[in-house]
mmCIF file of N, CA and C in Angstrom:
data_model
loop_
_atom_site.group_PDB
_atom_site.id
_atom_site.type_symbol
_atom_site.label_atom_id
_atom_site.label_comp_id
_atom_site.label_asym_id
_atom_site.label_seq_id
_atom_site.Cartn_x
_atom_site.Cartn_y
_atom_site.Cartn_z
ATOM 1 N N UNK A 1 -18.642 7.642 -6.294
ATOM 2 C CA UNK A 1 -17.188 8.183 -6.424
ATOM 3 C C UNK A 1 -16.401 7.486 -5.456
ATOM 4 N N UNK A 2 -15.494 6.777 -6.022
ATOM 5 C CA UNK A 2 -14.487 6.065 -5.162
ATOM 6 C C UNK A 2 -13.460 7.064 -4.704
ATOM 7 N N UNK A 3 -13.258 6.735 -3.327
ATOM 8 C CA UNK A 3 -12.202 7.525 -2.658
ATOM 9 C C UNK A 3 -11.199 6.666 -1.799
ATOM 10 N N UNK A 4 -9.947 6.955 -1.843
ATOM 11 C CA UNK A 4 -8.902 6.213 -1.051
ATOM 12 C C UNK A 4 -8.163 7.422 -0.402
ATOM 13 N N UNK A 5 -8.178 7.324 0.988
ATOM 14 C CA UNK A 5 -7.532 8.389 1.756
ATOM 15 C C UNK A 5 -6.384 7.815 2.579
ATOM 16 N N UNK A 6 -5.140 8.179 2.251
ATOM 17 C CA UNK A 6 -3.984 7.756 2.997
ATOM 18 C C UNK A 6 -3.690 8.719 4.186
ATOM 19 N N UNK A 7 -3.076 8.221 5.210
ATOM 20 C CA UNK A 7 -2.514 9.049 6.275
ATOM 21 C C UNK A 7 -1.282 8.301 6.899
ATOM 22 N N UNK A 8 -0.519 9.026 7.795
ATOM 23 C CA UNK A 8 0.457 8.425 8.421
ATOM 24 C C UNK A 8 1.849 8.776 8.004
ATOM 25 N N UNK A 9 1.982 9.490 6.906
ATOM 26 C CA UNK A 9 3.241 9.849 6.378
ATOM 27 C C UNK A 9 4.022 10.892 7.235
ATOM 28 N N UNK A 10 5.204 11.130 6.978
ATOM 29 C CA UNK A 10 6.045 12.065 7.827
ATOM 30 C C UNK A 10 7.457 11.801 7.679
ATOM 31 N N UNK A 11 8.242 12.323 8.651
ATOM 32 C CA UNK A 11 9.679 12.318 8.610
ATOM 33 C C UNK A 11 10.016 11.248 9.639
ATOM 34 N N UNK A 12 11.038 10.444 9.324
ATOM 35 C CA UNK A 12 11.514 9.479 10.281
ATOM 36 C C UNK A 12 12.983 9.290 10.089
ATOM 37 N N UNK A 13 13.636 8.916 11.167
ATOM 38 C CA UNK A 13 15.041 8.580 11.140
ATOM 39 C C UNK A 13 15.357 7.150 10.612
ATOM 40 N N UNK A 14 16.376 7.085 9.990
ATOM 41 C CA UNK A 14 16.887 5.739 9.439
ATOM 42 C C UNK A 14 16.862 4.769 10.535
ATOM 43 N N UNK A 15 16.279 3.477 10.221
ATOM 44 C CA UNK A 15 16.145 2.497 11.262
ATOM 45 C C UNK A 15 14.924 2.540 11.983
ATOM 46 N N UNK A 16 14.026 3.558 11.729
ATOM 47 C CA UNK A 16 12.808 3.800 12.479
ATOM 48 C C UNK A 16 11.707 3.120 11.809
ATOM 49 N N UNK A 17 10.396 3.295 12.273
ATOM 50 C CA UNK A 17 9.286 2.719 11.831
ATOM 51 C C UNK A 17 8.232 3.681 11.458
ATOM 52 N N UNK A 18 7.366 3.322 10.740
ATOM 53 C CA UNK A 18 6.147 4.203 10.417
ATOM 54 C C UNK A 18 5.090 3.394 9.904
ATOM 55 N N UNK A 19 3.830 3.718 10.249
ATOM 56 C CA UNK A 19 2.600 2.917 9.824
ATOM 57 C C UNK A 19 1.745 3.964 9.031
ATOM 58 N N UNK A 20 1.481 3.464 7.902
ATOM 59 C CA UNK A 20 0.600 4.239 6.882
ATOM 60 C C UNK A 20 -0.809 3.520 7.026
ATOM 61 N N UNK A 21 -1.955 4.353 6.825
ATOM 62 C CA UNK A 21 -3.220 3.887 6.836
ATOM 63 C C UNK A 21 -3.895 4.382 5.455
ATOM 64 N N UNK A 22 -4.911 3.399 5.110
ATOM 65 C CA UNK A 22 -5.685 3.843 3.924
ATOM 66 C C UNK A 22 -7.111 3.381 4.268
ATOM 67 N N UNK A 23 -8.029 4.452 3.975
ATOM 68 C CA UNK A 23 -9.457 4.207 4.320
ATOM 69 C C UNK A 23 -10.209 4.386 3.007
ATOM 70 N N UNK A 24 -10.621 3.274 2.344
ATOM 71 C CA UNK A 24 -11.419 3.266 1.133
ATOM 72 C C UNK A 24 -12.756 3.634 1.406
ATOM 73 N N UNK A 25 -13.404 4.158 0.408
ATOM 74 C CA UNK A 25 -14.857 4.187 0.579
ATOM 75 C C UNK A 25 -15.527 2.836 0.612
ATOM 76 N N UNK A 26 -16.652 2.716 1.386
ATOM 77 C CA UNK A 26 -17.234 1.326 1.565
ATOM 78 C C UNK A 26 -17.423 0.385 0.298
ATOM 79 N N UNK A 27 -17.803 1.127 -0.789
ATOM 80 C CA UNK A 27 -18.098 0.365 -1.906
ATOM 81 C C UNK A 27 -16.931 -0.318 -2.611
ATOM 82 N N UNK A 28 -15.762 0.093 -2.247
ATOM 83 C CA UNK A 28 -14.608 -0.429 -2.911
ATOM 84 C C UNK A 28 -13.840 -1.482 -2.029
ATOM 85 N N UNK A 29 -14.232 -1.640 -0.728
ATOM 86 C CA UNK A 29 -13.375 -2.368 0.111
ATOM 87 C C UNK A 29 -13.525 -4.025 -0.132
ATOM 88 N N UNK A 30 -14.677 -4.383 -0.481
ATOM 89 C CA UNK A 30 -14.867 -5.839 -0.664
ATOM 90 C C UNK A 30 -14.493 -6.207 -2.069
ATOM 91 N N UNK A 31 -13.897 -7.417 -2.141
ATOM 92 C CA UNK A 31 -13.436 -8.127 -3.440
ATOM 93 C C UNK A 31 -12.579 -7.174 -4.213
ATOM 94 N N UNK A 32 -11.570 -6.800 -3.493
ATOM 95 C CA UNK A 32 -10.578 -5.888 -4.152
ATOM 96 C C UNK A 32 -9.135 -6.432 -3.768
ATOM 97 N N UNK A 33 -8.175 -6.323 -4.707
ATOM 98 C CA UNK A 33 -6.860 -6.392 -4.347
ATOM 99 C C UNK A 33 -6.354 -4.972 -3.939
ATOM 100 N N UNK A 34 -5.870 -4.772 -2.717
ATOM 101 C CA UNK A 34 -5.414 -3.554 -2.161
ATOM 102 C C UNK A 34 -4.008 -3.437 -2.200
ATOM 103 N N UNK A 35 -3.355 -2.379 -2.629
ATOM 104 C CA UNK A 35 -1.968 -2.315 -2.590
ATOM 105 C C UNK A 35 -1.328 -1.035 -2.147
ATOM 106 N N UNK A 36 -0.053 -0.997 -1.977
ATOM 107 C CA UNK A 36 0.646 0.153 -1.814
ATOM 108 C C UNK A 36 1.706 0.272 -2.813
ATOM 109 N N UNK A 37 1.832 1.458 -3.378
ATOM 110 C CA UNK A 37 2.760 1.741 -4.426
ATOM 111 C C UNK A 37 3.523 3.062 -4.045
ATOM 112 N N UNK A 38 4.829 3.171 -4.413
ATOM 113 C CA UNK A 38 5.569 4.360 -3.994
ATOM 114 C C UNK A 38 6.193 4.947 -5.203
ATOM 115 N N UNK A 39 6.451 6.290 -5.138
ATOM 116 C CA UNK A 39 7.233 6.912 -6.164
ATOM 117 C C UNK A 39 8.338 7.677 -5.514
ATOM 118 N N UNK A 40 9.537 7.159 -5.640
ATOM 119 C CA UNK A 40 10.661 7.995 -5.020
ATOM 120 C C UNK A 40 11.004 9.214 -6.073
ATOM 121 N N UNK A 41 11.686 10.176 -5.586
ATOM 122 C CA UNK A 41 12.077 11.267 -6.431
ATOM 123 C C UNK A 41 12.902 10.929 -7.705
ATOM 124 N N UNK A 42 12.352 11.242 -8.789
ATOM 125 C CA UNK A 42 13.163 10.863 -10.150
ATOM 126 C C UNK A 42 12.930 9.504 -10.562
ATOM 127 N N UNK A 43 12.109 8.743 -9.810
ATOM 128 C CA UNK A 43 12.086 7.258 -10.139
ATOM 129 C C UNK A 43 10.686 6.889 -10.671
ATOM 130 N N UNK A 44 10.579 5.688 -11.200
ATOM 131 C CA UNK A 44 9.284 5.171 -11.638
ATOM 132 C C UNK A 44 8.579 4.715 -10.464
ATOM 133 N N UNK A 45 7.255 4.612 -10.610
ATOM 134 C CA UNK A 45 6.479 3.955 -9.456
ATOM 135 C C UNK A 45 6.884 2.552 -9.258
ATOM 136 N N UNK A 46 6.861 2.212 -8.030
ATOM 137 C CA UNK A 46 7.193 0.829 -7.563
ATOM 138 C C UNK A 46 6.036 0.218 -6.680
ATOM 139 N N UNK A 47 5.595 -0.949 -7.151
ATOM 140 C CA UNK A 47 4.601 -1.667 -6.282
ATOM 141 C C UNK A 47 5.374 -2.221 -5.095
ATOM 142 N N UNK A 48 4.870 -1.963 -3.969
ATOM 143 C CA UNK A 48 5.561 -2.348 -2.761
ATOM 144 C C UNK A 48 4.903 -3.572 -2.068
ATOM 145 N N UNK A 49 3.496 -3.628 -1.986
ATOM 146 C CA UNK A 49 2.855 -4.661 -1.335
ATOM 147 C C UNK A 49 1.400 -4.788 -1.825
ATOM 148 N N UNK A 50 0.806 -5.866 -1.731
ATOM 149 C CA UNK A 50 -0.503 -6.138 -2.046
ATOM 150 C C UNK A 50 -1.082 -7.082 -1.200
ATOM 151 N N UNK A 51 -2.503 -7.077 -1.008
ATOM 152 C CA UNK A 51 -3.200 -8.016 -0.243
ATOM 153 C C UNK A 51 -4.693 -8.034 -0.649
ATOM 154 N N UNK A 52 -5.267 -9.168 -0.640
ATOM 155 C CA UNK A 52 -6.771 -9.320 -1.101
ATOM 156 C C UNK A 52 -7.598 -8.941 0.197
ATOM 157 N N UNK A 53 -8.750 -8.280 -0.084
ATOM 158 C CA UNK A 53 -9.609 -7.943 0.971
ATOM 159 C C UNK A 53 -10.337 -9.186 1.566
ATOM 160 N N UNK A 54 -10.326 -10.313 0.751
ATOM 161 C CA UNK A 54 -10.858 -11.524 1.364
ATOM 162 C C UNK A 54 -9.757 -12.374 1.900
ATOM 163 N N UNK A 55 -9.888 -13.715 1.715
ATOM 164 C CA UNK A 55 -8.712 -14.592 2.241
ATOM 165 C C UNK A 55 -7.514 -14.674 1.184
ATOM 166 N N UNK A 56 -6.369 -14.761 1.684
ATOM 167 C CA UNK A 56 -5.197 -14.747 0.871
ATOM 168 C C UNK A 56 -4.051 -14.098 1.479
ATOM 169 N N UNK A 57 -2.869 -14.506 1.058
ATOM 170 C CA UNK A 57 -1.727 -13.954 1.683
ATOM 171 C C UNK A 57 -1.295 -12.642 0.994
ATOM 172 N N UNK A 58 -0.339 -11.982 1.600
ATOM 173 C CA UNK A 58 0.309 -10.787 1.052
ATOM 174 C C UNK A 58 1.417 -10.999 0.250
ATOM 175 N N UNK A 59 1.739 -10.029 -0.622
ATOM 176 C CA UNK A 59 2.790 -10.164 -1.532
ATOM 177 C C UNK A 59 3.616 -8.774 -1.432
ATOM 178 N N UNK A 60 4.967 -9.015 -1.530
ATOM 179 C CA UNK A 60 5.868 -7.839 -1.483
ATOM 180 C C UNK A 60 6.882 -7.789 -2.505
ATOM 181 N N UNK A 61 7.327 -6.549 -2.604
ATOM 182 C CA UNK A 61 8.484 -6.459 -3.542
ATOM 183 C C UNK A 61 9.763 -6.838 -2.733
ATOM 184 N N UNK A 62 10.745 -7.344 -3.457
ATOM 185 C CA UNK A 62 12.097 -7.748 -2.858
ATOM 186 C C UNK A 62 12.667 -6.706 -2.023
ATOM 187 N N UNK A 63 12.471 -5.408 -2.440
ATOM 188 C CA UNK A 63 13.121 -4.350 -1.831
ATOM 189 C C UNK A 63 12.589 -4.027 -0.402
ATOM 190 N N UNK A 64 11.443 -4.550 -0.090
ATOM 191 C CA UNK A 64 10.755 -4.327 1.269
ATOM 192 C C UNK A 64 10.504 -5.582 2.004
ATOM 193 N N UNK A 65 10.715 -6.796 1.368
ATOM 194 C CA UNK A 65 10.424 -8.037 2.047
ATOM 195 C C UNK A 65 11.140 -8.136 3.323
ATOM 196 N N UNK A 66 10.453 -8.503 4.405
ATOM 197 C CA UNK A 66 11.073 -8.649 5.689
ATOM 198 C C UNK A 66 11.067 -7.458 6.535
ATOM 199 N N UNK A 67 10.808 -6.306 5.821
ATOM 200 C CA UNK A 67 10.740 -4.940 6.581
ATOM 201 C C UNK A 67 9.397 -4.442 6.662
ATOM 202 N N UNK A 68 8.567 -4.573 5.582
ATOM 203 C CA UNK A 68 7.245 -4.021 5.417
ATOM 204 C C UNK A 68 6.211 -5.079 5.704
ATOM 205 N N UNK A 69 5.055 -4.662 6.335
ATOM 206 C CA UNK A 69 3.960 -5.672 6.483
ATOM 207 C C UNK A 69 2.624 -4.955 6.066
ATOM 208 N N UNK A 70 2.003 -5.467 5.048
ATOM 209 C CA UNK A 70 0.721 -4.941 4.662
ATOM 210 C C UNK A 70 -0.396 -5.713 5.491
ATOM 211 N N UNK A 71 -1.496 -5.073 5.889
ATOM 212 C CA UNK A 71 -2.466 -5.789 6.601
ATOM 213 C C UNK A 71 -3.831 -5.074 6.314
ATOM 214 N N UNK A 72 -4.796 -5.601 6.771
ATOM 215 C CA UNK A 72 -6.205 -4.955 6.729
ATOM 216 C C UNK A 72 -6.909 -5.235 7.887
ATOM 217 N N UNK A 73 -7.775 -4.362 8.175
ATOM 218 C CA UNK A 73 -8.763 -4.543 9.337
ATOM 219 C C UNK A 73 -10.130 -4.319 8.673
ATOM 220 N N UNK A 74 -10.738 -5.489 8.444
ATOM 221 C CA UNK A 74 -11.927 -5.474 7.781
ATOM 222 C C UNK A 74 -13.170 -4.884 8.592
ATOM 223 N N UNK A 75 -13.012 -4.849 9.808
ATOM 224 C CA UNK A 75 -14.005 -4.264 10.691
ATOM 225 C C UNK A 75 -13.953 -2.795 10.581
ATOM 226 N N UNK A 76 -12.703 -2.234 10.506
ATOM 227 C CA UNK A 76 -12.489 -0.821 10.460
ATOM 228 C C UNK A 76 -12.461 -0.348 9.090
ATOM 229 N N UNK A 77 -12.369 -1.243 8.095
ATOM 230 C CA UNK A 77 -12.478 -0.949 6.704
ATOM 231 C C UNK A 77 -11.105 -0.038 6.379
ATOM 232 N N UNK A 78 -10.114 -0.537 6.815
ATOM 233 C CA UNK A 78 -8.795 0.009 6.726
ATOM 234 C C UNK A 78 -7.603 -0.818 6.287
ATOM 235 N N UNK A 79 -6.857 -0.266 5.491
ATOM 236 C CA UNK A 79 -5.511 -1.034 4.937
ATOM 237 C C UNK A 79 -4.441 -0.301 5.630
ATOM 238 N N UNK A 80 -3.430 -1.087 6.004
ATOM 239 C CA UNK A 80 -2.275 -0.581 6.659
ATOM 240 C C UNK A 80 -0.827 -0.968 5.964
ATOM 241 N N UNK A 81 0.135 -0.232 6.199
ATOM 242 C CA UNK A 81 1.431 -0.600 5.753
ATOM 243 C C UNK A 81 2.396 -0.210 6.881
ATOM 244 N N UNK A 82 2.931 -1.260 7.586
ATOM 245 C CA UNK A 82 3.808 -1.064 8.799
ATOM 246 C C UNK A 82 5.292 -1.244 8.109
ATOM 247 N N UNK A 83 5.912 -0.112 8.246
ATOM 248 C CA UNK A 83 7.266 -0.042 7.584
ATOM 249 C C UNK A 83 8.331 0.016 8.737
ATOM 250 N N UNK A 84 9.133 -1.029 8.845
ATOM 251 C CA UNK A 84 10.250 -1.107 9.908
ATOM 252 C C UNK A 84 11.491 -1.003 9.196
ATOM 253 N N UNK A 85 12.578 -0.741 9.931
ATOM 254 C CA UNK A 85 14.003 -0.678 9.543
ATOM 255 C C UNK A 85 14.035 0.245 8.171
ATOM 256 N N UNK A 86 13.433 1.501 8.307
ATOM 257 C CA UNK A 86 13.359 2.299 7.213
ATOM 258 C C UNK A 86 14.701 2.946 6.787
ATOM 259 N N UNK A 87 14.979 3.090 5.518
ATOM 260 C CA UNK A 87 16.198 3.530 5.104
ATOM 261 C C UNK A 87 15.975 4.741 4.145
ATOM 262 N N UNK A 88 16.869 5.560 3.973
ATOM 263 C CA UNK A 88 16.768 6.791 3.047
ATOM 264 C C UNK A 88 16.151 6.340 1.612
ATOM 265 N N UNK A 89 16.524 5.264 1.198
ATOM 266 C CA UNK A 89 16.042 4.903 -0.103
ATOM 267 C C UNK A 89 14.577 4.542 -0.041
ATOM 268 N N UNK A 90 13.875 4.465 1.072
ATOM 269 C CA UNK A 90 12.537 4.297 1.278
ATOM 270 C C UNK A 90 11.693 5.648 1.103
ATOM 271 N N UNK A 91 12.462 6.696 1.074
ATOM 272 C CA UNK A 91 11.879 8.015 0.828
ATOM 273 C C UNK A 91 11.019 8.034 -0.364
ATOM 274 N N UNK A 92 9.761 8.460 -0.246
ATOM 275 C CA UNK A 92 8.908 8.335 -1.458
ATOM 276 C C UNK A 92 7.570 8.927 -1.082
ATOM 277 N N UNK A 93 6.726 9.144 -2.106
ATOM 278 C CA UNK A 93 5.325 9.395 -1.914
ATOM 279 C C UNK A 93 4.703 7.830 -1.967
ATOM 280 N N UNK A 94 3.914 7.553 -0.994
ATOM 281 C CA UNK A 94 3.283 6.309 -0.833
ATOM 282 C C UNK A 94 1.876 6.364 -1.162
ATOM 283 N N UNK A 95 1.326 5.673 -2.066
ATOM 284 C CA UNK A 95 0.086 5.693 -2.623
ATOM 285 C C UNK A 95 -0.700 4.352 -2.170
ATOM 286 N N UNK A 96 -1.984 4.529 -1.801
ATOM 287 C CA UNK A 96 -2.925 3.362 -1.636
ATOM 288 C C UNK A 96 -3.613 3.109 -3.013
ATOM 289 N N UNK A 97 -3.853 1.898 -3.350
ATOM 290 C CA UNK A 97 -4.505 1.677 -4.491
ATOM 291 C C UNK A 97 -5.392 0.382 -4.483
ATOM 292 N N UNK A 98 -6.432 0.337 -5.403
ATOM 293 C CA UNK A 98 -7.359 -0.698 -5.347
ATOM 294 C C UNK A 98 -7.673 -1.318 -6.755
ATOM 295 N N UNK A 99 -7.918 -2.575 -6.883
ATOM 296 C CA UNK A 99 -8.355 -3.174 -8.110
ATOM 297 C C UNK A 99 -9.523 -4.111 -7.741
ATOM 298 N N UNK A 100 -10.675 -3.904 -8.418
ATOM 299 C CA UNK A 100 -11.751 -4.804 -8.276
ATOM 300 C C UNK A 100 -11.394 -6.096 -8.897
ATOM 301 N N UNK A 101 -11.427 -7.137 -8.141
ATOM 302 C CA UNK A 101 -11.063 -8.466 -8.613
ATOM 303 C C UNK A 101 -11.362 -9.540 -7.620
ATOM 304 N N UNK A 102 -11.487 -10.819 -8.032
ATOM 305 C CA UNK A 102 -11.762 -11.862 -7.126
ATOM 306 C C UNK A 102 -10.367 -12.706 -7.009
ATOM 307 N N UNK A 103 -9.374 -12.068 -7.425
ATOM 308 C CA UNK A 103 -8.052 -12.838 -7.295
ATOM 309 C C UNK A 103 -6.927 -11.843 -7.044
ATOM 310 N N UNK A 104 -6.075 -12.111 -6.210
ATOM 311 C CA UNK A 104 -4.899 -11.234 -5.899
ATOM 312 C C UNK A 104 -3.687 -12.132 -5.494
ATOM 313 N N UNK A 105 -3.326 -12.967 -6.469
ATOM 314 C CA UNK A 105 -2.298 -13.961 -6.136
ATOM 315 C C UNK A 105 -0.964 -13.668 -6.394
ATOM 316 N N UNK A 106 -0.641 -12.350 -6.669
ATOM 317 C CA UNK A 106 0.666 -11.824 -6.897
ATOM 318 C C UNK A 106 0.756 -10.252 -6.572
ATOM 319 N N UNK A 107 1.909 -9.752 -6.704
ATOM 320 C CA UNK A 107 2.035 -8.378 -6.557
ATOM 321 C C UNK A 107 1.684 -7.546 -7.870
ATOM 322 N N UNK A 108 0.613 -6.967 -7.959
ATOM 323 C CA UNK A 108 0.181 -6.268 -9.095
ATOM 324 C C UNK A 108 1.101 -5.152 -9.470
ATOM 325 N N UNK A 109 1.261 -4.772 -10.689
ATOM 326 C CA UNK A 109 2.019 -3.618 -11.161
ATOM 327 C C UNK A 109 1.235 -2.409 -11.005
ATOM 328 N N UNK A 110 1.821 -1.225 -10.853
ATOM 329 C CA UNK A 110 1.097 -0.050 -10.567
ATOM 330 C C UNK A 110 0.058 0.269 -11.707
ATOM 331 N N UNK A 111 0.256 -0.070 -12.955
ATOM 332 C CA UNK A 111 -0.751 0.257 -13.862
ATOM 333 C C UNK A 111 -1.936 -0.692 -13.868
ATOM 334 N N UNK A 112 -1.901 -1.691 -12.969
ATOM 335 C CA UNK A 112 -3.086 -2.635 -13.001
ATOM 336 C C UNK A 112 -4.117 -2.129 -12.065
ATOM 337 N N UNK A 113 -3.860 -1.201 -11.220
ATOM 338 C CA UNK A 113 -4.902 -0.716 -10.275
ATOM 339 C C UNK A 113 -5.865 0.267 -11.011
ATOM 340 N N UNK A 114 -7.044 0.240 -10.404
ATOM 341 C CA UNK A 114 -8.026 1.098 -10.971
ATOM 342 C C UNK A 114 -8.287 2.419 -10.174
ATOM 343 N N UNK A 115 -8.059 2.253 -8.861
ATOM 344 C CA UNK A 115 -8.304 3.602 -8.053
ATOM 345 C C UNK A 115 -7.069 3.850 -7.237
ATOM 346 N N UNK A 116 -6.835 5.124 -7.015
ATOM 347 C CA UNK A 116 -5.647 5.641 -6.296
ATOM 348 C C UNK A 116 -5.989 6.629 -5.287
ATOM 349 N N UNK A 117 -5.216 6.704 -4.210
ATOM 350 C CA UNK A 117 -5.388 7.774 -3.247
ATOM 351 C C UNK A 117 -4.477 8.907 -3.646
ATOM 352 N N UNK A 118 -4.417 9.898 -2.853
ATOM 353 C CA UNK A 118 -3.713 11.165 -3.230
ATOM 354 C C UNK A 118 -2.223 11.066 -2.804
ATOM 355 N N UNK A 119 -1.800 10.016 -2.049
ATOM 356 C CA UNK A 119 -0.472 9.791 -1.622
ATOM 357 C C UNK A 119 -0.156 10.543 -0.356
ATOM 358 N N UNK A 120 0.875 9.926 0.370
ATOM 359 C CA UNK A 120 1.364 10.467 1.630
ATOM 360 C C UNK A 120 2.895 10.489 1.525
ATOM 361 N N UNK A 121 3.517 11.472 1.928
ATOM 362 C CA UNK A 121 5.042 11.582 1.819
ATOM 363 C C UNK A 121 5.651 10.875 3.001
ATOM 364 N N UNK A 122 6.737 10.098 2.740
ATOM 365 C CA UNK A 122 7.439 9.477 3.803
ATOM 366 C C UNK A 122 8.928 9.902 3.477
ATOM 367 N N UNK A 123 9.558 10.490 4.462
ATOM 368 C CA UNK A 123 10.914 11.010 4.322
ATOM 369 C C UNK A 123 11.782 10.361 5.318
ATOM 370 N N UNK A 124 12.816 9.608 4.934
ATOM 371 C CA UNK A 124 13.690 8.988 5.813
ATOM 372 C C UNK A 124 15.106 9.630 5.758
ATOM 373 N N UNK A 125 15.537 10.039 6.864
ATOM 374 C CA UNK A 125 16.901 10.698 6.855
ATOM 375 C C UNK A 125 17.895 10.112 8.004
#
């Protein structure tokens, strides 16, 4: 049974920062494209960032480029999303997701992921 557990959501003032964490079950962490997807109220899901669990660079949506940083700690088996310069339009439920693959050369769309966490709410005011 695959599990992705997010944490770190909460309320933050505009201009502030927040770091989200995602801890997958061990069987899913290797050879996966890991990503963060968000759903704002009344909006479609938006892929925010993605990174391969092996070697490779990160990919970002234009809306967060330069403000958000996705990273992984393979020793801790944890995925992170550091969000800086947060704005009210970043308010959303943020989901961690994974796709088993040996390639992660672009920002995957939300429908391309196989496994999802339960989401964590981030509210910017």
